[in-house]
Amino acid sequence: MSYSQKPHFVVKNNSQKGGYKYEDILTENVLQDVCQKITGVFDYTLEFDNEGYNKGRLATLHYNGAKHFISFSETGQISGRNYFFQSITTALVSFFKESSMNKEIHFYFLDLTGNVETKYYTFLYRVMATAGVRFLNPEKILNTKINNFNSIDDLIAVKEQVRNTNRSNNSTYLIQEQEGTTEIYAKTYGANKKESVLITMAASILSEYVYLFEVSEQGLRSLPRPDTEALKKLQNIKIITTDITMERREFEQNNSLRSPKFIYNLLDRLGPKKCALCDCEIPQLIEGAHIWPVADIKNTSLTFDEKLECATDGNNGIWLCENHHSMYDQGILAICKDGSVMYDNDLKDSDKGFISKVTEARSLSNSISNSYVLEYLEKRYQNQHFLNKTYVEL
């Protein structure tokens, strides 16, 4: 499609929600401002398309062979944080699916009321900027500058700070598994799935490889199809869909179960990887350790579904570094029924000295332990392998 020499706007006129027309909110002053900020000129032509409806609160601007995608904020009183950011994710999906390489994506604040500079909002502005979104008029609404994330570690750290201020925001978790590789665990149900897509887009800029695990919930196995199609356009993202069939197969075949659901539940309960027994916070060296071993769970009279539930329960696990995980599994080190940390009394004195030196914690911290954890510890030490050992305090 060819356009005149002037910048040309194309806007789907019908709103997807709300029953309004975009011609009523994208005034001449707004479009002139957008046009000038993108192209340097005020004069433009405009086409409102009345077929279908507008996805992503989106307009496109065509000029000098380039296609600009502009997503607009809500206007008036904001509806809520999830709705606020759903539109930009939808706009980004359209942007990444666009075949032309001569393209840019922008965000423009309309007149609105409400607090849009909370920690969560600020975090997602930075995610948007990292994903390639250019803010056209942030000074209209915001008091602070929007800075891209410089590394995946930075993104993960700020995401955890936001999580600590709002524990209900638990949809997306990130782990840096090895240099250049990031794992993202995202639930497929609820409004926060759009947050997962947005964060994955940003992570693809910061990481050499991204593995996106879709943790199925409420019968939904995957993220929305248009979103996954757009993510697949980014060549460094691999999407892994998990479901009950995958979890069952993993449980049946592997006693050291490392299912995506188990890892997600540990991240949800404990936060980022940090060894429960020492100061190690190197994510590549830290693993999810089962308290009640999977092999023991399999040997109970529980139904298959009950066994699987215990094996993937976040309360049946703790983060341990490779060193402590190995000592824990082999019974060299024990976390007893009351949460205290002990070691096998049959060890050589030099080995006891080494374990005591590398094990800072003498009991599970209150942030890790709870009544369910203590129940799993009780079940663990019903195994004859542990009953035959004598443990002493560190």
XYZ file of C-alpha atoms in Angstrom:
394
model
C 0.000 0.000 0.000
C 1.399 3.419 -0.967
C 0.775 6.666 0.883
C 1.214 10.366 0.133
C 4.376 12.247 0.939
C 2.825 13.363 4.212
C 2.941 11.164 7.329
C -0.186 9.023 7.227
C -2.019 7.608 10.266
C -4.128 4.456 10.095
C -6.318 3.760 13.133
C -8.847 1.021 13.769
C -11.728 3.161 14.996
C -13.765 0.734 17.120
C -12.567 0.024 20.651
C -12.180 -3.587 21.730
C -13.613 -2.723 25.150
C -15.584 0.278 26.334
C -17.799 1.005 23.336
C -16.049 4.247 22.278
C -14.479 5.394 19.014
C -10.811 6.273 18.725
C -11.727 9.319 16.624
C -13.175 10.715 19.858
C -9.969 10.413 21.893
C -7.215 10.794 19.265
C -7.763 14.495 18.748
C -5.998 16.679 16.208
C -3.704 18.049 18.941
C -2.743 14.531 20.047
C -2.012 13.297 16.528
C -0.071 16.453 15.654
C 2.067 15.973 18.756
C 2.685 12.295 17.956
C 3.490 13.112 14.335
C 5.927 15.877 15.256
C 7.700 13.770 17.857
C 8.202 10.886 15.405
C 8.714 12.615 12.048
C 9.578 16.202 12.928
C 6.569 17.599 11.040
C 3.038 18.478 12.157
C 1.084 17.992 8.938
C -0.383 14.535 8.374
C -3.178 12.603 6.732
C -5.521 10.325 8.628
C -7.557 7.209 7.927
C -9.993 5.718 10.436
C -10.799 2.085 9.640
C -14.283 1.089 10.850
C -13.883 -2.616 10.104
C -13.205 -4.844 13.115
C -11.854 -3.352 16.322
C -8.643 -1.882 17.699
C -6.255 -4.296 19.417
C -3.484 -2.756 21.492
C -4.904 0.787 21.583
C -2.842 1.082 18.439
C -2.282 3.471 15.562
C 0.238 3.084 12.766
C 2.075 5.973 11.152
C 3.585 5.515 7.688
C 6.314 7.889 6.555
C 9.350 7.693 4.258
C 9.050 3.911 3.926
C 8.958 3.324 7.701
C 6.055 1.957 9.710
C 5.626 3.291 13.221
C 3.424 1.518 15.771
C 2.009 3.811 18.473
C 0.218 2.375 21.498
C -1.776 4.882 23.542
C -2.387 4.795 27.262
C -5.835 4.778 28.765
C -7.540 8.107 29.119
C -9.311 9.318 32.231
C -9.250 7.171 35.384
C -6.995 4.163 34.981
C -8.753 0.795 35.184
C -5.986 -1.128 36.916
C -2.370 -2.086 36.404
C -2.988 -5.301 34.469
C -5.328 -3.644 31.970
C -2.925 -0.724 31.611
C -0.144 -2.953 30.298
C -2.171 -5.510 28.345
C -2.522 -3.121 25.422
C 1.180 -2.419 24.969
C 1.896 -6.148 24.946
C -0.736 -6.641 22.238
C 0.832 -3.751 20.285
C 4.271 -5.336 20.628
C 2.855 -8.605 19.302
C 1.682 -6.769 16.166
C 5.038 -5.023 15.929
C 7.123 -8.204 16.102
C 4.844 -9.977 13.620
C 5.323 -7.156 11.091
C 7.591 -8.462 8.313
C 9.150 -5.099 7.433
C 12.465 -4.353 9.100
C 11.940 -0.591 8.768
C 9.724 -0.205 11.810
C 9.621 1.313 15.286
C 7.254 1.064 18.250
C 6.253 3.920 20.535
C 4.099 4.628 23.582
C 2.149 7.831 24.130
C 0.509 8.994 27.366
C -2.969 10.461 26.976
C -4.574 12.559 29.729
C -5.272 10.265 32.663
C -5.731 10.226 36.408
C -4.485 7.751 38.991
C -1.094 6.679 40.261
C 0.874 5.278 37.307
C 4.301 5.623 38.929
C 4.214 2.834 41.500
C 7.147 0.416 41.742
C 5.260 -2.065 39.597
C 4.420 0.482 36.893
C 7.984 1.798 36.871
C 9.321 -1.744 36.572
C 7.135 -2.460 33.553
C 8.026 0.863 31.889
C 11.644 -0.276 32.065
C 10.654 -3.680 30.676
C 8.859 -1.932 27.809
C 11.887 0.239 27.070
C 14.174 -2.798 27.131
C 11.853 -4.569 24.674
C 12.331 -1.663 22.266
C 9.448 0.697 23.084
C 10.230 4.406 22.706
C 8.272 6.672 25.058
C 7.169 9.803 23.206
C 6.022 11.986 26.105
C 6.992 10.488 29.481
C 7.522 13.938 30.979
C 3.745 14.514 30.671
C 3.023 11.957 33.409
C 6.233 10.694 35.026
C 8.662 12.361 37.403
C 11.474 9.856 36.880
C 13.427 8.909 33.785
C 12.749 5.514 32.209
C 15.984 3.543 31.907
C 16.441 0.276 30.055
C 17.614 -2.741 32.015
C 21.296 -3.295 31.301
C 21.424 -6.986 32.212
C 19.191 -9.926 32.982
C 20.532 -9.881 36.562
C 19.281 -6.302 36.907
C 15.844 -7.267 35.578
C 15.598 -10.268 37.914
C 16.658 -8.223 40.956
C 14.111 -5.462 40.347
C 11.368 -8.012 39.605
C 12.021 -9.572 43.012
C 11.890 -6.151 44.709
C 8.462 -5.619 43.147
C 7.376 -9.093 44.231
C 8.385 -8.349 47.820
C 6.169 -5.250 47.869
C 3.231 -7.128 46.363
C 3.269 -10.859 47.118
C 0.132 -11.412 45.027
C 2.074 -10.557 41.858
C 3.373 -14.056 41.237
C 2.794 -14.777 37.591
C 6.303 -14.605 36.121
C 9.638 -15.847 37.450
C 13.082 -15.648 35.890
C 16.246 -17.657 36.510
C 19.650 -17.244 34.928
C 20.633 -20.887 34.575
C 23.990 -20.432 32.875
C 25.901 -17.648 31.191
C 23.704 -16.204 28.464
C 20.696 -18.445 29.194
C 17.547 -17.344 30.996
C 14.620 -19.520 32.049
C 11.202 -17.910 32.445
C 8.306 -19.619 34.208
C 4.925 -18.184 33.283
C 1.414 -19.247 34.180
C -1.040 -19.347 31.309
C -4.147 -18.213 33.181
C -5.266 -14.750 34.214
C -4.455 -11.180 33.255
C -0.807 -11.473 34.299
C -0.061 -13.715 31.313
C 0.465 -10.506 29.313
C 3.128 -9.491 31.817
C 4.889 -12.794 31.111
C 4.917 -12.108 27.367
C 6.251 -8.575 27.872
C 9.024 -9.739 30.208
C 9.992 -12.511 27.782
C 10.349 -9.968 24.974
C 12.681 -7.879 27.124
C 14.657 -10.929 28.270
C 15.275 -11.874 24.648
C 17.178 -8.598 24.252
C 19.314 -9.212 27.342
C 19.991 -12.956 26.972
C 21.565 -15.094 24.304
C 18.925 -17.788 24.815
C 15.548 -17.737 26.569
C 13.567 -20.819 27.584
C 9.939 -19.949 28.301
C 8.105 -22.595 30.335
C 4.345 -22.257 30.072
C 3.008 -23.560 33.392
C -0.538 -24.657 32.582
C -3.383 -23.656 34.884
C -7.185 -23.760 34.834
C -7.067 -26.034 31.780
C -5.081 -23.550 29.668
C -1.931 -25.192 28.291
C -0.333 -22.211 26.604
C -0.217 -18.450 26.327
C -2.469 -16.802 23.695
C -1.589 -17.991 20.198
C -0.872 -14.521 18.702
C 1.535 -13.874 21.567
C 3.454 -17.131 21.124
C 3.570 -16.603 17.358
C 5.189 -13.219 17.933
C 7.657 -14.643 20.473
C 8.693 -17.303 17.959
C 9.683 -14.486 15.591
C 12.445 -13.751 18.093
C 14.907 -16.434 17.150
C 16.490 -16.882 20.584
C 13.274 -17.901 22.409
C 12.251 -21.522 22.860
C 8.751 -22.092 24.232
C 8.164 -25.243 26.286
C 4.529 -26.067 27.000
C 4.000 -28.030 30.190
C 0.854 -29.908 31.122
C -0.277 -32.745 33.363
C 0.844 -35.317 30.772
C 4.391 -33.949 30.834
C 4.398 -33.792 34.639
C 3.168 -37.396 34.885
C 5.824 -38.620 32.460
C 8.585 -36.778 34.325
C 7.365 -38.177 37.641
C 7.229 -41.747 36.339
C 10.666 -41.648 34.713
C 12.772 -39.600 37.110
C 13.262 -39.873 40.874
C 15.140 -36.556 40.900
C 12.042 -34.806 39.567
C 12.856 -31.333 38.257
C 9.512 -30.515 36.716
C 8.706 -26.955 35.618
C 5.764 -26.934 38.028
C 8.030 -27.878 40.967
C 10.504 -25.122 40.074
C 7.683 -22.603 39.612
C 6.202 -23.505 42.988
C 9.605 -23.125 44.677
C 10.092 -19.714 43.066
C 6.595 -18.743 44.149
C 7.218 -19.793 47.752
C 10.888 -18.943 48.266
C 11.781 -16.396 45.622
C 15.084 -16.384 43.708
C 17.602 -19.161 44.144
C 19.627 -18.915 47.361
C 20.983 -21.886 49.263
C 19.087 -22.444 52.509
C 22.260 -23.591 54.300
C 24.980 -21.245 53.072
C 25.464 -17.851 51.443
C 25.644 -19.175 47.875
C 23.384 -17.171 45.560
C 24.909 -18.267 42.255
C 21.784 -19.499 40.427
C 23.724 -21.842 38.172
C 24.918 -23.750 41.284
C 21.591 -23.932 43.125
C 18.967 -26.653 42.715
C 15.510 -27.467 43.996
C 15.924 -30.218 46.608
C 12.994 -32.400 47.672
C 12.464 -32.790 51.405
C 10.356 -35.929 51.075
C 12.221 -37.751 48.265
C 10.327 -38.597 45.085
C 11.415 -42.250 45.323
C 9.823 -42.491 48.778
C 6.642 -40.778 47.591
C 6.327 -43.366 44.822
C 6.428 -46.190 47.368
C 3.400 -44.966 49.331
C -0.244 -46.031 49.000
C -1.276 -42.566 47.823
C -3.109 -42.271 44.522
C -1.029 -41.293 41.503
C -2.426 -37.752 41.506
C -1.727 -37.378 45.236
C 1.840 -38.564 44.704
C 2.328 -36.079 41.881
C 0.888 -33.297 44.024
C 3.392 -34.041 46.823
C 6.281 -34.259 44.340
C 5.546 -30.835 42.842
C 4.474 -29.067 46.053
C 6.616 -26.014 46.740
C 6.450 -26.809 50.468
C 8.232 -30.099 49.736
C 11.365 -28.358 48.548
C 14.142 -25.939 49.398
C 16.912 -24.307 47.402
C 20.301 -25.934 48.022
C 23.658 -25.409 46.344
C 25.063 -28.451 44.548
C 27.365 -29.174 47.500
C 24.650 -29.161 50.148
C 22.139 -30.888 47.885
C 24.500 -33.827 47.425
C 25.240 -34.019 51.169
C 21.510 -33.825 51.926
C 20.522 -36.584 49.475
C 23.283 -38.894 50.701
C 22.375 -38.423 54.347
C 25.706 -36.812 55.219
C 23.751 -33.776 56.333
C 20.245 -33.735 57.801
C 17.545 -31.162 58.384
C 15.698 -32.686 61.289
C 11.997 -32.693 62.131
C 12.257 -29.446 64.056
C 14.228 -27.740 61.255
C 17.621 -28.002 62.952
C 20.655 -28.841 60.793
C 22.856 -31.803 61.819
C 25.471 -34.114 60.327
C 26.180 -37.843 60.373
C 28.130 -38.695 63.548
C 30.085 -41.435 61.720
C 31.948 -38.912 59.611
C 35.637 -38.273 60.147
C 36.420 -35.270 62.314
C 38.031 -33.503 59.356
C 34.846 -33.996 57.311
C 32.742 -32.690 60.189
C 34.977 -29.644 60.337
C 34.571 -29.021 56.624
C 30.770 -29.338 56.780
C 30.582 -27.068 59.802
C 32.714 -24.490 58.000
C 30.663 -24.390 54.781
C 27.249 -24.573 56.486
C 26.304 -21.206 57.965
C 22.705 -22.088 58.877
C 22.097 -24.133 62.018
C 18.366 -24.360 61.354
C 15.929 -23.490 58.571
C 15.020 -19.837 58.682
C 11.459 -18.798 59.472
C 11.081 -17.540 55.905
C 11.622 -21.109 54.651
C 10.024 -23.241 57.348
C 6.303 -23.649 57.924
C 3.956 -26.344 59.217
C 3.800 -28.064 55.821
C 7.593 -28.147 55.546
C 7.820 -29.726 58.997
C 5.285 -32.370 57.939
C 7.425 -33.253 54.935
C 10.500 -33.444 57.189
C 8.588 -35.892 59.383
C 7.838 -38.065 56.344
C 11.440 -37.915 55.140
C 12.852 -39.472 58.278
C 10.538 -42.466 58.183
C 12.926 -43.918 55.614
C 15.082 -46.720 57.072
C 18.175 -45.241 55.418
C 17.954 -42.234 57.714
C 16.683 -44.153 60.766
C 19.934 -46.152 60.809
C 22.049 -43.000 61.165
C 22.949 -41.007 64.241
C 22.971 -37.261 63.696
C 24.605 -34.658 65.908
C 24.410 -30.894 65.982
C 26.835 -28.852 63.924
